CSV table of C-alpha atoms in Angstrom, one decimal:
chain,number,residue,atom,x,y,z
A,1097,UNK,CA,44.3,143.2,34.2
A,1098,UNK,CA,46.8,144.4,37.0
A,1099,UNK,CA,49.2,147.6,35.4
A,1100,UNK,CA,50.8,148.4,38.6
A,1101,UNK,CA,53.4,151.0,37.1
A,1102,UNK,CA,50.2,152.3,35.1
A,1103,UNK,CA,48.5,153.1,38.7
A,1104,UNK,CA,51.6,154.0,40.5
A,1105,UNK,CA,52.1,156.6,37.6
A,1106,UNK,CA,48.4,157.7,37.5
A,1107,UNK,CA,48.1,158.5,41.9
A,1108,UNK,CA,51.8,160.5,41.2
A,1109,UNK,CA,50.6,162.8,38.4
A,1110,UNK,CA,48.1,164.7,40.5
A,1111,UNK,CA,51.2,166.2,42.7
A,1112,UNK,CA,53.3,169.2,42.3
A,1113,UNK,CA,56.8,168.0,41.2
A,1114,UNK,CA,59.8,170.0,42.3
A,1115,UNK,CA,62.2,167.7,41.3
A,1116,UNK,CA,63.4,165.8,37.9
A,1117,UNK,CA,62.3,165.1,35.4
A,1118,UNK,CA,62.5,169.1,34.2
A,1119,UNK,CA,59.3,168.2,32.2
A,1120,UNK,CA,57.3,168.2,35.0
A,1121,UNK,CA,54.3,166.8,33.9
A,1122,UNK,CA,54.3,169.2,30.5
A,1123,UNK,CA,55.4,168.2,26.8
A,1124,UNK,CA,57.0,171.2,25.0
A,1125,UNK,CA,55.1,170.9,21.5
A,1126,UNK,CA,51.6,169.0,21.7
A,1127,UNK,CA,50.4,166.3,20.2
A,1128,UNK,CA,53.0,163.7,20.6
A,1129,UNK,CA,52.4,160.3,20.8
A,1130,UNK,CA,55.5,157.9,22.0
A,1131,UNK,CA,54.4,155.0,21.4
A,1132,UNK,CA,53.2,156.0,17.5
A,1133,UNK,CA,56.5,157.6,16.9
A,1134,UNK,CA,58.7,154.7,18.7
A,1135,UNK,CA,60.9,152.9,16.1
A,1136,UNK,CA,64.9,151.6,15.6
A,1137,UNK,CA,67.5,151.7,13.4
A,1138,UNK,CA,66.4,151.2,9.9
A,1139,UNK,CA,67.2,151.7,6.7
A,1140,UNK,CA,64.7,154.7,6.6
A,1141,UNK,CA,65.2,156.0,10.2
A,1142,UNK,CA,69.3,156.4,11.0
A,1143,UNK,CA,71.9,154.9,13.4
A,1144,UNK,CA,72.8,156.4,17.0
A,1145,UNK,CA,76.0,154.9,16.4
A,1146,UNK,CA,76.6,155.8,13.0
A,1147,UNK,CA,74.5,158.4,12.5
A,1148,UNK,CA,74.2,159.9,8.5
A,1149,UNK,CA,71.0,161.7,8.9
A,1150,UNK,CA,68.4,163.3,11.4
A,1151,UNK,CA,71.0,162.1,13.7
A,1152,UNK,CA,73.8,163.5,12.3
A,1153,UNK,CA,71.8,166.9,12.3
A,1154,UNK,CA,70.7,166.5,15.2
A,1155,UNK,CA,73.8,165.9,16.7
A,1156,UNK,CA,75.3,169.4,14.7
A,1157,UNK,CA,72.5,171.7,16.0
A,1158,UNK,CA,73.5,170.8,19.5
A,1159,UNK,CA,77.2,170.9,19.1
A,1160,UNK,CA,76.4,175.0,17.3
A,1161,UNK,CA,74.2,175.3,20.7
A,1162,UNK,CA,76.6,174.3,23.0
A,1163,UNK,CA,79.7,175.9,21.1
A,1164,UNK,CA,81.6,172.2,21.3
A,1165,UNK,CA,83.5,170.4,18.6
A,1166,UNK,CA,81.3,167.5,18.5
A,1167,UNK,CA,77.9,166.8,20.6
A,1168,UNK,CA,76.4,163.0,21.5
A,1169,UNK,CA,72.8,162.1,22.1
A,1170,UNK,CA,72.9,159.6,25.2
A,1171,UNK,CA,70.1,157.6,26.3
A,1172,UNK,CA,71.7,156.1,29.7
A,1173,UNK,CA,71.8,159.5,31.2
A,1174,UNK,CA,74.8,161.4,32.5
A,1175,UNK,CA,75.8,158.3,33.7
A,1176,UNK,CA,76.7,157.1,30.0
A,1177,UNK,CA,79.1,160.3,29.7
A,1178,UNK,CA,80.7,159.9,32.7
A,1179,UNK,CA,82.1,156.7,32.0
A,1180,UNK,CA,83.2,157.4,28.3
A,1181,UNK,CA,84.8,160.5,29.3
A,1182,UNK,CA,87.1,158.2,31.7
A,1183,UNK,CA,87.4,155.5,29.3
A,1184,UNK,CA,88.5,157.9,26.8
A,1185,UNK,CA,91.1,159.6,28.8
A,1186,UNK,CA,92.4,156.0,31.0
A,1187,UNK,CA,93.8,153.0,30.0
A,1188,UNK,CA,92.9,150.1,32.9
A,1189,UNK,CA,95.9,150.7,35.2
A,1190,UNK,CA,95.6,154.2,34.8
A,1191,UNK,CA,95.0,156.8,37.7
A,1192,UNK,CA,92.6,159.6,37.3
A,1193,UNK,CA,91.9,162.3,40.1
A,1194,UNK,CA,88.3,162.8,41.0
A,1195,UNK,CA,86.4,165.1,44.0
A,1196,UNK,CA,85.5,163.5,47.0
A,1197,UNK,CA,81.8,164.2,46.2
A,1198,UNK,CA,82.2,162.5,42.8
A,1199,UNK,CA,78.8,160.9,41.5
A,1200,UNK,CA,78.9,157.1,42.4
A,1201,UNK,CA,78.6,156.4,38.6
A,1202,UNK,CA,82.2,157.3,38.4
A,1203,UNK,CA,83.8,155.6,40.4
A,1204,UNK,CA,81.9,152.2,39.3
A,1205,UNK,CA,83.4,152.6,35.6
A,1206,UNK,CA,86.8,152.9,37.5
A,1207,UNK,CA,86.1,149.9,39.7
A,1208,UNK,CA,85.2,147.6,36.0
A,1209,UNK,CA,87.7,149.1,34.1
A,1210,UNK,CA,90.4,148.5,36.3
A,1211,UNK,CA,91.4,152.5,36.8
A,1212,UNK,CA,92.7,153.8,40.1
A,1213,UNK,CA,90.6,156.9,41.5
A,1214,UNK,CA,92.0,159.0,44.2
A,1215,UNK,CA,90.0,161.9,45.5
A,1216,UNK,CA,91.0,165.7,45.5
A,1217,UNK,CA,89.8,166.4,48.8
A,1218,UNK,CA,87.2,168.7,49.7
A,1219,UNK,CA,86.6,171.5,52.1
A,1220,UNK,CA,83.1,171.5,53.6
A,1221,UNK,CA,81.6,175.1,54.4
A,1222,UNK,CA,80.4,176.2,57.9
A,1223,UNK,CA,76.7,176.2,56.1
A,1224,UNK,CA,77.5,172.5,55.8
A,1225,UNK,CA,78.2,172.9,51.6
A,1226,UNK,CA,81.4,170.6,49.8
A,1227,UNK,CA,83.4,172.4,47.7
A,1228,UNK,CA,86.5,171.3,46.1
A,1229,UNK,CA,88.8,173.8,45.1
A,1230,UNK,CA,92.1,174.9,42.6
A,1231,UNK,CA,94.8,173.9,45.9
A,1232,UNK,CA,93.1,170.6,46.6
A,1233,UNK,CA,93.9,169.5,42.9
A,1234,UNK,CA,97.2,171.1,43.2
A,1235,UNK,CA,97.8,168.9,46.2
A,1236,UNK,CA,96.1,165.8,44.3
A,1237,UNK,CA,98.4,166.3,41.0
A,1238,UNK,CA,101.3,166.8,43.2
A,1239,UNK,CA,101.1,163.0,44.6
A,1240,UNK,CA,99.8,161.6,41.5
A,1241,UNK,CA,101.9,163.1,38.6
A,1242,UNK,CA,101.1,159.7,36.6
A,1243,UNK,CA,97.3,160.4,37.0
A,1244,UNK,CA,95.8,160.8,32.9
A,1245,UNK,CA,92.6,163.1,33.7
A,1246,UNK,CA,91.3,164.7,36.6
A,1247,UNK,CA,87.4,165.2,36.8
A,1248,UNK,CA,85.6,167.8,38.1
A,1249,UNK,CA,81.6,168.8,39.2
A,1250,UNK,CA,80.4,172.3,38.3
A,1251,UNK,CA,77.0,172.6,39.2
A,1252,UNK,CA,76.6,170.2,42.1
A,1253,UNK,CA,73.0,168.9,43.1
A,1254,UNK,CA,72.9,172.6,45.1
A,1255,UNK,CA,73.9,174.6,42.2
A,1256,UNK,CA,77.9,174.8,43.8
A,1257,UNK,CA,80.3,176.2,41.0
A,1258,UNK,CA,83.5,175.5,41.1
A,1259,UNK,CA,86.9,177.7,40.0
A,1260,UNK,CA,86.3,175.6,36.8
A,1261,UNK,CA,88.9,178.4,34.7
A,1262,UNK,CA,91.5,177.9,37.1
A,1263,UNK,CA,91.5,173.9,37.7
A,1264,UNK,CA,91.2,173.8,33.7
A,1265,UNK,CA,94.7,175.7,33.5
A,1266,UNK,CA,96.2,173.8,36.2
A,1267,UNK,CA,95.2,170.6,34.6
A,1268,UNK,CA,96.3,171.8,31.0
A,1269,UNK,CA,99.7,172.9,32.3
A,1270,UNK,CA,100.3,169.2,33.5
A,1271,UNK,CA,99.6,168.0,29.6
A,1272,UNK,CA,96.4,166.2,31.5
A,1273,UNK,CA,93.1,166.2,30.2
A,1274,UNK,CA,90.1,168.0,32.0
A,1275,UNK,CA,86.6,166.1,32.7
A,1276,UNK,CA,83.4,167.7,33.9
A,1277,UNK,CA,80.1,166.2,35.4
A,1278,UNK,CA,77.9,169.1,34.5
A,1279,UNK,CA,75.0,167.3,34.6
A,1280,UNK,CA,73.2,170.0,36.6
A,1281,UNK,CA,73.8,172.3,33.9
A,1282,UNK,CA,72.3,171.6,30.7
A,1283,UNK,CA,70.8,175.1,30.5
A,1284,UNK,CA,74.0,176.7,30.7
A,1285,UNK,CA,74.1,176.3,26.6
A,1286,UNK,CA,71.2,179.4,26.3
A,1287,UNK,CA,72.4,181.6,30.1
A,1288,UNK,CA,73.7,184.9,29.8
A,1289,UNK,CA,74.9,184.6,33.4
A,1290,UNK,CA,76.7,181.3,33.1
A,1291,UNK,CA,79.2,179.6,30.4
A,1292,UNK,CA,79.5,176.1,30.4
A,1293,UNK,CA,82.2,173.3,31.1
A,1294,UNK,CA,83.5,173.7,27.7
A,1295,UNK,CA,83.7,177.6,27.9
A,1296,UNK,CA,85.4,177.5,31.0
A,1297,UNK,CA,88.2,175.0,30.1
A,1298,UNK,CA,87.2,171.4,30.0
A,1299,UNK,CA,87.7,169.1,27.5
A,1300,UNK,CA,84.8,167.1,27.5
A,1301,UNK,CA,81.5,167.4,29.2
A,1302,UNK,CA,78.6,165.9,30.1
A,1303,UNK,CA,74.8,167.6,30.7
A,1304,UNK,CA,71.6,165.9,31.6
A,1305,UNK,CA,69.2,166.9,29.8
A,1306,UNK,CA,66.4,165.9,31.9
A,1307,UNK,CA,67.6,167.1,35.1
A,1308,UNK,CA,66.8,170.7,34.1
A,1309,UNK,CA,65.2,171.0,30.2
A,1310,UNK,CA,62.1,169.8,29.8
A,1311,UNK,CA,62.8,166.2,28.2
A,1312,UNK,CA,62.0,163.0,29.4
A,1313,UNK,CA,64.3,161.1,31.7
A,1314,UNK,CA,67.8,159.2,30.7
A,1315,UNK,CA,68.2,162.4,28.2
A,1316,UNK,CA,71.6,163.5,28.3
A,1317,UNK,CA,74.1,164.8,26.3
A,1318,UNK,CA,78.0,164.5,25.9
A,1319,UNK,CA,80.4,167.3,24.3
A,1320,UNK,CA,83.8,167.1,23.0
A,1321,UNK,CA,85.8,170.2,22.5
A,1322,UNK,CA,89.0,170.7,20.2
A,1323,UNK,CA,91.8,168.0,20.6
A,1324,UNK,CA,89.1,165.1,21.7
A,1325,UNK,CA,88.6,162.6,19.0
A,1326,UNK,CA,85.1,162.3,17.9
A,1327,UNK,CA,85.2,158.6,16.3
A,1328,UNK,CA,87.1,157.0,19.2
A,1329,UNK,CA,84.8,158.9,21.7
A,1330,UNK,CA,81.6,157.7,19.7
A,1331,UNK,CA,83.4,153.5,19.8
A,1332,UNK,CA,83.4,154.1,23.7
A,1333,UNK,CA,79.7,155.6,24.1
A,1334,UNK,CA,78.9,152.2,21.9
A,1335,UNK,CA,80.6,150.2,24.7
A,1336,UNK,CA,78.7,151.8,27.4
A,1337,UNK,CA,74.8,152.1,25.8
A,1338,UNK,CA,72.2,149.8,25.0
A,1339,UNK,CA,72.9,148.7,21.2
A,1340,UNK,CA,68.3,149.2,20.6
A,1341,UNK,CA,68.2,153.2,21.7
A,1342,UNK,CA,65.2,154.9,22.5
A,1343,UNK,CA,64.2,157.0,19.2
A,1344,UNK,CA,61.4,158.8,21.6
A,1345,UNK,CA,64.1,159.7,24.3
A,1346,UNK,CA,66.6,160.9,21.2
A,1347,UNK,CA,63.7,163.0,20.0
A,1348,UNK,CA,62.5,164.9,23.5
A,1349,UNK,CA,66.4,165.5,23.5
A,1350,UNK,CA,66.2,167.5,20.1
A,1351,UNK,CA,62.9,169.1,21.4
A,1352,UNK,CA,64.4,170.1,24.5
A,1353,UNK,CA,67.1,171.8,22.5
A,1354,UNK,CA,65.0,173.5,20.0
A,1355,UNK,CA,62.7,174.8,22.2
A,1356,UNK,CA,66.0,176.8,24.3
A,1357,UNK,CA,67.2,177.8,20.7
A,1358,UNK,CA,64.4,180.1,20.1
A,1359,UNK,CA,62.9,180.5,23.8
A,1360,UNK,CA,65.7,179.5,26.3
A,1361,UNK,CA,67.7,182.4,27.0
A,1362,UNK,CA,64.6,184.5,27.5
A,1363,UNK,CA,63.3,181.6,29.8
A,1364,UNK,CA,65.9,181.5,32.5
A,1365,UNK,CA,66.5,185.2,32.8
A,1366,UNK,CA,62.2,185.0,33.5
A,1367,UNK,CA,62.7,182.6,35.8
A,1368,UNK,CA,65.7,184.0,37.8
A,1369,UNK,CA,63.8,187.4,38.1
A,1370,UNK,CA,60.8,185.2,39.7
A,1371,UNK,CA,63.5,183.2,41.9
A,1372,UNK,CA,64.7,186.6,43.4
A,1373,UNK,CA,61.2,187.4,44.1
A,1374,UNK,CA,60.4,184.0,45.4
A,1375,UNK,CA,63.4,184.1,48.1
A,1376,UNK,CA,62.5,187.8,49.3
A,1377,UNK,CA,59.5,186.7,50.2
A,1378,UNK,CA,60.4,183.4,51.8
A,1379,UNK,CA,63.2,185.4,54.0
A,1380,UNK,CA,60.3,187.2,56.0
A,1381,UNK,CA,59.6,183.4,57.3
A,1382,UNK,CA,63.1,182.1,57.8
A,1383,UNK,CA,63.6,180.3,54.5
A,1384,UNK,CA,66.6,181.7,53.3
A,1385,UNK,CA,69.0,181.4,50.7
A,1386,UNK,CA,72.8,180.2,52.1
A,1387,UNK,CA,75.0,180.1,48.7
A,1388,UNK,CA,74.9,183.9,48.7
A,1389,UNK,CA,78.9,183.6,49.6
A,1390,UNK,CA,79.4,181.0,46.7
A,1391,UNK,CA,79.0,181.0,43.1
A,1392,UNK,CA,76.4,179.5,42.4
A,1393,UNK,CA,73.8,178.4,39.5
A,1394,UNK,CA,70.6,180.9,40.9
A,1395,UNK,CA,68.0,179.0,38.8
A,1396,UNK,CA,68.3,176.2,41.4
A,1397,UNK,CA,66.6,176.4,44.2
A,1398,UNK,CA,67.8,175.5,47.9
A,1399,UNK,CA,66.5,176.6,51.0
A,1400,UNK,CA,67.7,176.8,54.3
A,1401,UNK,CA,65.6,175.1,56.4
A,1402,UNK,CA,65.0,176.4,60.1
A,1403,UNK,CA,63.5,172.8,61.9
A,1404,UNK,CA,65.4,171.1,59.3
A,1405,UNK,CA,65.3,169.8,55.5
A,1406,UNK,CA,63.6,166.5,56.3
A,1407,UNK,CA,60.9,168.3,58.2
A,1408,UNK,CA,59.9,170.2,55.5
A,1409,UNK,CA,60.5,167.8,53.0
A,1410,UNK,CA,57.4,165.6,54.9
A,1411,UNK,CA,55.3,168.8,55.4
A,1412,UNK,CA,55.6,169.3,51.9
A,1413,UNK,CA,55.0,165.5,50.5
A,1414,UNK,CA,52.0,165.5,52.6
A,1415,UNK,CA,50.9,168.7,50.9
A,1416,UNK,CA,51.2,167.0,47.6
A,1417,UNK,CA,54.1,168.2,46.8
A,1418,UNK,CA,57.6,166.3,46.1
A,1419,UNK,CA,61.1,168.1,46.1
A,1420,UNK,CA,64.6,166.6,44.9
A,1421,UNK,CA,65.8,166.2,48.1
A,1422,UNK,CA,66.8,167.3,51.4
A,1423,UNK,CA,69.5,166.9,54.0
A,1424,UNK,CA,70.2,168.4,57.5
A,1425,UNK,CA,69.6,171.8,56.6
A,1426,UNK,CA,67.9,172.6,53.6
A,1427,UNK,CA,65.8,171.1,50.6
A,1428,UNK,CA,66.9,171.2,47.0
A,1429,UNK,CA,63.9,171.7,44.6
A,1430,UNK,CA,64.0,171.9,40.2
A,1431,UNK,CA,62.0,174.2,38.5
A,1432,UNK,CA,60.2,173.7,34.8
A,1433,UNK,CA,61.5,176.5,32.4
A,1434,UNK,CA,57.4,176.0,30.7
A,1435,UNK,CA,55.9,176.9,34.3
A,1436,UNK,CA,58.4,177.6,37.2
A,1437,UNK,CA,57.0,180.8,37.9
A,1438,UNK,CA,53.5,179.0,38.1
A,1439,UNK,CA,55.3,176.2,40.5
A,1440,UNK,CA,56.9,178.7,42.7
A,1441,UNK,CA,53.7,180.6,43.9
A,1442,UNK,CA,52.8,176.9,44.7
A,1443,UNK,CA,55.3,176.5,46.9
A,1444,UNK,CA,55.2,180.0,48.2
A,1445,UNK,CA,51.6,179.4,49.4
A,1446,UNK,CA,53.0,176.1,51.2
A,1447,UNK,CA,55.5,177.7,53.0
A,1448,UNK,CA,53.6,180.8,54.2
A,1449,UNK,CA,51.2,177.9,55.4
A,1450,UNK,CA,53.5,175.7,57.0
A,1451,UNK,CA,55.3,178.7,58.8
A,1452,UNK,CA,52.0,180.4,60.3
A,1453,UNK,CA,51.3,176.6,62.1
A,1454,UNK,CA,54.6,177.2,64.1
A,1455,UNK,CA,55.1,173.5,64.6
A,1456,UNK,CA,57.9,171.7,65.2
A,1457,UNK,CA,58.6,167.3,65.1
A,1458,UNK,CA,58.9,165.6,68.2
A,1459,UNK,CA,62.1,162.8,68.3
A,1460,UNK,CA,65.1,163.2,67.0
A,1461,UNK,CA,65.7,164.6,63.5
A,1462,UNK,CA,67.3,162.7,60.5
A,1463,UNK,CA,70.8,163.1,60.3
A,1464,UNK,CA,70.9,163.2,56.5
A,1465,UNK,CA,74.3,164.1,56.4
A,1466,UNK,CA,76.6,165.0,53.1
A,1467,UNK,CA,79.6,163.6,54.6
A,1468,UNK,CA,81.4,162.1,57.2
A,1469,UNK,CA,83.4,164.6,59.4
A,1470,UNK,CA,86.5,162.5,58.1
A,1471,UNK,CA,86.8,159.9,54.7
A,1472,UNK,CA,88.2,156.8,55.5
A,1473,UNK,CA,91.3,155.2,54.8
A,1474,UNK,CA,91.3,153.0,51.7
A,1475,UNK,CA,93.2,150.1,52.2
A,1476,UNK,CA,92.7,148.4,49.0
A,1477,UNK,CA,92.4,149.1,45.1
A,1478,UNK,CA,89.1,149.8,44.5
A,1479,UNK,CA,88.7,147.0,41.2
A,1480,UNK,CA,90.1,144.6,43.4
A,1481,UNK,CA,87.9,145.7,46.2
A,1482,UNK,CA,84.7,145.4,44.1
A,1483,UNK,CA,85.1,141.7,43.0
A,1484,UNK,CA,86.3,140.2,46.1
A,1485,UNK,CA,85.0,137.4,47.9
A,1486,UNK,CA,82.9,139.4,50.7
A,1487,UNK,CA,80.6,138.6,53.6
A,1488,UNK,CA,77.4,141.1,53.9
A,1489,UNK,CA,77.8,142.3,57.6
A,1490,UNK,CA,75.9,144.5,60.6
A,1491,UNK,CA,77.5,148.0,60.0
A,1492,UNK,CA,78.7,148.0,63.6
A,1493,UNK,CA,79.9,145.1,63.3
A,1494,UNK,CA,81.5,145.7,60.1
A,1495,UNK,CA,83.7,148.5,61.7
A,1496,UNK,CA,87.7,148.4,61.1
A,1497,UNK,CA,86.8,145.6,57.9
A,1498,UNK,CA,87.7,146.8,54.4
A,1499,UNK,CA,84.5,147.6,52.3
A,1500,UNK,CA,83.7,145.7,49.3
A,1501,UNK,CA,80.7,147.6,48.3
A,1502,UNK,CA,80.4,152.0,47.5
A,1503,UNK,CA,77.4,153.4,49.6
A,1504,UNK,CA,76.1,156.7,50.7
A,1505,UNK,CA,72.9,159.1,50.1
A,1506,UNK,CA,71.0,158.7,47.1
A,1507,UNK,CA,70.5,161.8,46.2
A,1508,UNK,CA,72.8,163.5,45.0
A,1509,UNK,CA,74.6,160.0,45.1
A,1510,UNK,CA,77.9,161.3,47.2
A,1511,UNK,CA,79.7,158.0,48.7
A,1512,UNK,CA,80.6,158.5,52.2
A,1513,UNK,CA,82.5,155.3,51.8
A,1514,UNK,CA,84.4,153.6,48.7
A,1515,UNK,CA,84.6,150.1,47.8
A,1516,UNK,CA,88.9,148.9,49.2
A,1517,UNK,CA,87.9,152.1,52.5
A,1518,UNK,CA,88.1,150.6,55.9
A,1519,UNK,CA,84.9,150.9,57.4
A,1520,UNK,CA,84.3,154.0,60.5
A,1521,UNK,CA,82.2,153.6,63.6
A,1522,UNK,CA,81.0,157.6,62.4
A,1523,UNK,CA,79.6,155.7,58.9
A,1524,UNK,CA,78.1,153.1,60.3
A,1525,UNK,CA,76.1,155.3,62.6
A,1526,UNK,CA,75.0,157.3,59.7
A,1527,UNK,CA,73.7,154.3,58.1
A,1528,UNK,CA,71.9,153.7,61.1
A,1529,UNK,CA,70.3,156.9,61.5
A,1530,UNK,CA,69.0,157.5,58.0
A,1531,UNK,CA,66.3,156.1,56.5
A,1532,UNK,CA,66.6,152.9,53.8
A,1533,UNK,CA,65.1,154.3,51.1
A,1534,UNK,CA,67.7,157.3,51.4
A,1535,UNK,CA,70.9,155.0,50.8
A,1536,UNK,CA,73.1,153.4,47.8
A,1537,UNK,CA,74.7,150.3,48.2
A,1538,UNK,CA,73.2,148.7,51.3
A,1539,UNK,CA,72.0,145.6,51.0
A,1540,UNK,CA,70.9,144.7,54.6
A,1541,UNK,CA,74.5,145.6,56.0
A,1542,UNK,CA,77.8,146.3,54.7
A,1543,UNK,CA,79.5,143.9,52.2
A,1544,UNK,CA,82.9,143.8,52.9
A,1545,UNK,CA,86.1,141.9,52.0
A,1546,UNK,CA,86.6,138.2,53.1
């Protein structure tokens, strides 16, 4: 009998993960078997979409937890929330304002649905980090007054907040309604240090769940606060989400939450005393910390790399152990709340290893780059862009066409070009210099526009 995910799953186990899911390996309550308690909607169980009863409940505990007016279970990730939020707040036709750095699942849902994006633009840092600020959405609501919603990301795969207060009020003053991807962030319900979206001004919200709770993965949750309509916003999540939902995923959702009801607060503040620990230690070999300037979400942890992020990231895997990603500079790694502190030492002893060999890679490094030193130019409406007639062509020879296709690095999922962009020489050399496994949307060359 040949179970190739079984045996894939079964080498991967035996490694340290330092990346999602937040579960890491380790159920919160014991005892649980998936496949026992796997069922559907029936008349004894109750109905994602029209939930009446553990649902419901479990629905109103998390909406108390996260202080919203309405909380969603979602079983297609964060990915599910994004697009209801901007089918809830666009009509097709409809402009909304989105960051530069915007998750590629946005700007997909815009491309179907028939809704303009255009981009607040970003500043990038000289430690190499993308933040968008309160002027660049002053500029972007400036040119698009007709724009319905503008979307922002507080955390960002590096644990980047932004002015989320300030862009909420700006937005709110314009009679516009405020999205936020804070899928980094589910924790942020149980932190003394850090509100969430909702808190800080948005009007709807969306958390992963698995990215940093310990639930298994497409977990995520959806929140509404006062003024968004909780029936309507429920018909849209039906639109975007399987119709057979995964009762075991609903359930590590509710576990995840329960468990940071009684234990969470006490959790993070453990793990953000071990964190501080962790990076004094790691200074002393040059693996430093280079958010100190920004505010940022301390319970994830980046490190700045000194012979670079894919370096490490190799030294590591071949270690055993596997990190949410890298780029030029740094790698980005999640920590358990059940055994961070545990993990960490792990990767304390790596590093102290790996820096007493004093080696460096011979060739050139991999680029790995966020961005492009400048976007491109779009030159057509993304929706029309997207279903086009297209030809799939060598990226240098694909140069000065009109992209049909969104592409970039996978993670954190940033596109360095847009489907309706014209195509850069600067892009198609970063395609060339980073690895295939790395990238979104390309599919042996560029697809662009007949």
């Amino acid at each position: 009998m040949r179970r190739p995910i079984h045996d894939l799953l079964q080498t991967v186990s035996g490694r340290t993960s330092f990346h999602m899911p937040a579960s890491q390996g380790k159920a919160i309550f014991e005892g649980i078997d998936l496949y026992r308690l796997e069922t559907t909607e029936l008349p004894v169980t109750d109905d994602l979409f029209h939930p009446s009863g553990a649902i419901a409940e479990a629905e109103r505990l998390l909406a108390k937890s996260a202080n919203a007016r309405a909380s969603f279970l979602l079983h297609g990730g964060s990915t599910a929330g994004i697009h209801a939020m901007i089918l809830y707040a666009c009509h097709r036709g409809d402009t909304v304002i989105l960051p530069r750095n915007v998750h590629l699942s946005a700007l997909n849902i815009c491309a179907v649905a028939g809704i303009e994006p255009v981009f607040a633009d970003v500043e990038q840092t000289p430690e190499g980090w993308i933040i968008p600020t309160v002027e660049t959405y002053r500029k972007a609501l400036a040119k698009n007054p007709q724009a319905r919603a503008a979307l922002v990301i507080s955390s960002d795969y590096y644990g980047l907040l932004c002015d989320l207060p300030a862009i909420a009020a700006l937005v709110h003053e314009q009679g516009k309604l405020l999205l936020c991807d804070e899928a980094h962030g589910a924790y942020f319900n149980w932190r003394q240090d850090i509100q969430n979206a909702g808190a800080r001004g948005a009007d709807l919200f969306v958390q992963s769940v698995h990215k940093t709770l310990p639930s298994v993965n497409a977990a995520a949750w959806l929140h509404a606060m006062d003024g968004i309509d909780p029936v309507r916003l429920r018909m849209i999540l039906r639109m975007v989400q399987t119709s057979s939902p995964s009762f075991a995923v609903m359930q590590s959702m509710d576990d995840a939450r329960a468990w940071m009801d009684d234990y969470g607060a006490e959790a993070c503040g453990r793990l953000t005393a071990a964190m501080k620990r962790f990076y004094q230690k790691t200074a002393a070999w040059g693996y430093t910390d280079d958010r100190k300037a920004y505010p940022t979400d301390r319970l994830r942890l980046v490190l700045s790399v000194p012979h670079g992020g894919a370096c490490l990231q190799r030294r590591l895997e071949a270690m055993g152990m596997d990190v949410e990603m890298c780029d030029t500079r740094h790698i980005v790694c999640i920590l358990s709340l059940l055994d961070g502190e545990e993990r960490l030492n792990t990767l304390l002893h790596a590093l102290e290893r790996i820096a007493g060999e004093n080696e460096t890679e011979t060739g050139p490094p991999e680029p790995l780059k966020l961005r492009p030193a400048q976007w491109p130019e779009r030159r057509m409406p993304l929706s029309q862009a997207v279903f086009a007639d297209t030809e799939v062509l060598d990226p240098f020879a694909a140069v000065g066409r009109i992209s049909a296709c969104t592409l970039g690095l996978y993670p954190p999922g940033i596109a360095w070009l847009c489907a309706g962009e014209t195509v850069t020489r600067e892009i198609s050399e970063m395609i060339a210099q980073t690895p295939q496994q790395r990238l979104f949307g390309v599919d042996g060359g560029i697809r662009c526009v007949k």
